[in-house]
C-alpha positions as semicolon CSV with decimal commas, in nm:
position;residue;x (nm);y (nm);z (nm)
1;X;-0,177;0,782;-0,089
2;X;-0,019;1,113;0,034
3;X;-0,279;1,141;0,273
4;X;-0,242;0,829;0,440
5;X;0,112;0,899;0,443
6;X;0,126;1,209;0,624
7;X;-0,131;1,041;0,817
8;X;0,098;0,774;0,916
9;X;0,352;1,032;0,989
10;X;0,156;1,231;1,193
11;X;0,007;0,930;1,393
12;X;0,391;0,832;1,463
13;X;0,535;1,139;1,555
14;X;0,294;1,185;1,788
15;X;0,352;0,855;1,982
16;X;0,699;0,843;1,994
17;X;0,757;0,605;1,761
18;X;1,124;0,633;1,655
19;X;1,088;0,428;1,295
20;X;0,864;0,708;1,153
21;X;1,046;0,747;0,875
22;X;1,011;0,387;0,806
23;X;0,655;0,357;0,836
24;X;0,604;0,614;0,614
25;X;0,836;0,506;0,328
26;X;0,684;0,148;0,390
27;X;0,295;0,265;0,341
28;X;0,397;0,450;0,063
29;X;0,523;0,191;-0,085
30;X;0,260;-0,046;0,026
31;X;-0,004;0,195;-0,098
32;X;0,115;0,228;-0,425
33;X;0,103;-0,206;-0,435
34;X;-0,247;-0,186;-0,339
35;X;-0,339;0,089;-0,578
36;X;-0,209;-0,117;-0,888
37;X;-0,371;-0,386;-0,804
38;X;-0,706;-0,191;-0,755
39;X;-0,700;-0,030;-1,116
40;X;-0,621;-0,340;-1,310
41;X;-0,983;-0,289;-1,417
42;X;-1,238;0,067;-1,401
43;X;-1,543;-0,142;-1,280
44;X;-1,471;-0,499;-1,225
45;X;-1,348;-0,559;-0,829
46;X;-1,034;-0,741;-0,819
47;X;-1,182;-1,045;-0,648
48;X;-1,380;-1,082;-0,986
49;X;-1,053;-1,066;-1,217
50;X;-0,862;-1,254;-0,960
51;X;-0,525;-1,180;-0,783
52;X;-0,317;-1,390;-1,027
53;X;-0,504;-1,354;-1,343
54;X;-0,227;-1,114;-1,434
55;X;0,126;-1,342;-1,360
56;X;0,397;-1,094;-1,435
57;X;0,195;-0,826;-1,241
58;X;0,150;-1,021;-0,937
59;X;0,537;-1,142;-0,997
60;X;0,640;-0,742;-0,971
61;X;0,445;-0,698;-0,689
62;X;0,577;-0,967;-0,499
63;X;0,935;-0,908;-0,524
64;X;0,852;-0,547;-0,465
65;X;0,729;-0,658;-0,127
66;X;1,026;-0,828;-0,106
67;X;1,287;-0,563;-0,169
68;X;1,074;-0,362;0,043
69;X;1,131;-0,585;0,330
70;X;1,476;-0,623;0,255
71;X;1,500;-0,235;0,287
72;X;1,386;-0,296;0,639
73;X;1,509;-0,591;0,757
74;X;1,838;-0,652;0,580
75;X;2,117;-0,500;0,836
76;X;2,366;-0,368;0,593
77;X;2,083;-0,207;0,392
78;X;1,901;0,020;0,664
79;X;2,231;0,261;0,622
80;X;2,205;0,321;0,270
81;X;1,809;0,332;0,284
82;X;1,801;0,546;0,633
83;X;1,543;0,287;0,730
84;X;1,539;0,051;1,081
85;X;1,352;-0,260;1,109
86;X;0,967;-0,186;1,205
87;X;0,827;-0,406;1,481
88;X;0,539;-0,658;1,454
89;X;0,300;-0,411;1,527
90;X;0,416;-0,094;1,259
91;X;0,438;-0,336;1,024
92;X;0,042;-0,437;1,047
93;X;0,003;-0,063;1,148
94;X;0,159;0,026;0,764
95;X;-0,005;-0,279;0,598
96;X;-0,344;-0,169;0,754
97;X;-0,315;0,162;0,662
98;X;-0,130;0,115;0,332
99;X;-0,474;-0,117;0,261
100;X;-0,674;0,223;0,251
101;X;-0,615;0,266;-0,124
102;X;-0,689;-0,035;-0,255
103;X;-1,042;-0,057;-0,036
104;X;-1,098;0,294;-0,167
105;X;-1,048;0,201;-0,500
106;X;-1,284;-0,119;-0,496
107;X;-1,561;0,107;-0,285
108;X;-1,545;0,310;-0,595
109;X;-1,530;0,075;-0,863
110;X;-1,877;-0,102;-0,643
111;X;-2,072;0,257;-0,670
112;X;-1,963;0,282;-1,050
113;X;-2,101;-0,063;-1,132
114;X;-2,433;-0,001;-0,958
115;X;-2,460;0,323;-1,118
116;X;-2,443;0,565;-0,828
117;X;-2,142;0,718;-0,883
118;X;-2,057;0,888;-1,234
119;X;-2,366;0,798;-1,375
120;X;-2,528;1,036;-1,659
121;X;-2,848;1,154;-1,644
């Protein structure tokens, strides 16, 4: 997650991007969603438990994407936050990249379950 983050950050200094700061609170954020989701389980994927299996978990998460949007989008809140609305294309840029995790996560939890990672001799 820090990774991508300071990936993120480094990516939008170095275009210009003037809602840096925002993109990188926002994949933080974002990661941390994904991650969650990913370690419901150690081996089984989340496509086999399913996304709403868990109610008041998948509640949490979405009004957590909620309040994160309102962090962004809601006027009178970018002042308090030091955030500024991200434009169409950040915000797929930090949902792509904040999506990192949670594919890293299942990639592992695949290897585990065919034996190929952590396996003992």
């Amino acid at each position: 997650m820090g990774g991508v983050s300071l990936l993120t950050q480094a990516w939008a200094i170095h275009v210009g991007t003037a809602h840096w700061q925002s993109m990188v609170f926002t994949v933080l954020t974002l990661s941390q969603l994904g991650h969650v989701l990913a370690i419901r389980s150690e081996r089984e994927s989340l496509f086999t438990l399913g996304a709403l299996s868990n109610v008041p978990l998948a509640g949490a998460l979405l009004l957590t994407f909620i309040l994160q949007m309102a962090v962004l989008y809601v006027p009178w809140l970018n002042p308090i936050f030091r955030t500024a609305p991200l434009s169409a294309g950040e915000l797929a840029m930090c949902l792509g990249l904040s999506s990192v995790v949670f594919v890293g996560v299942e990639i592992e939890k695949a290897l585990v379950r065919r034996g190929w990672l952590y396996a003992s001799p």
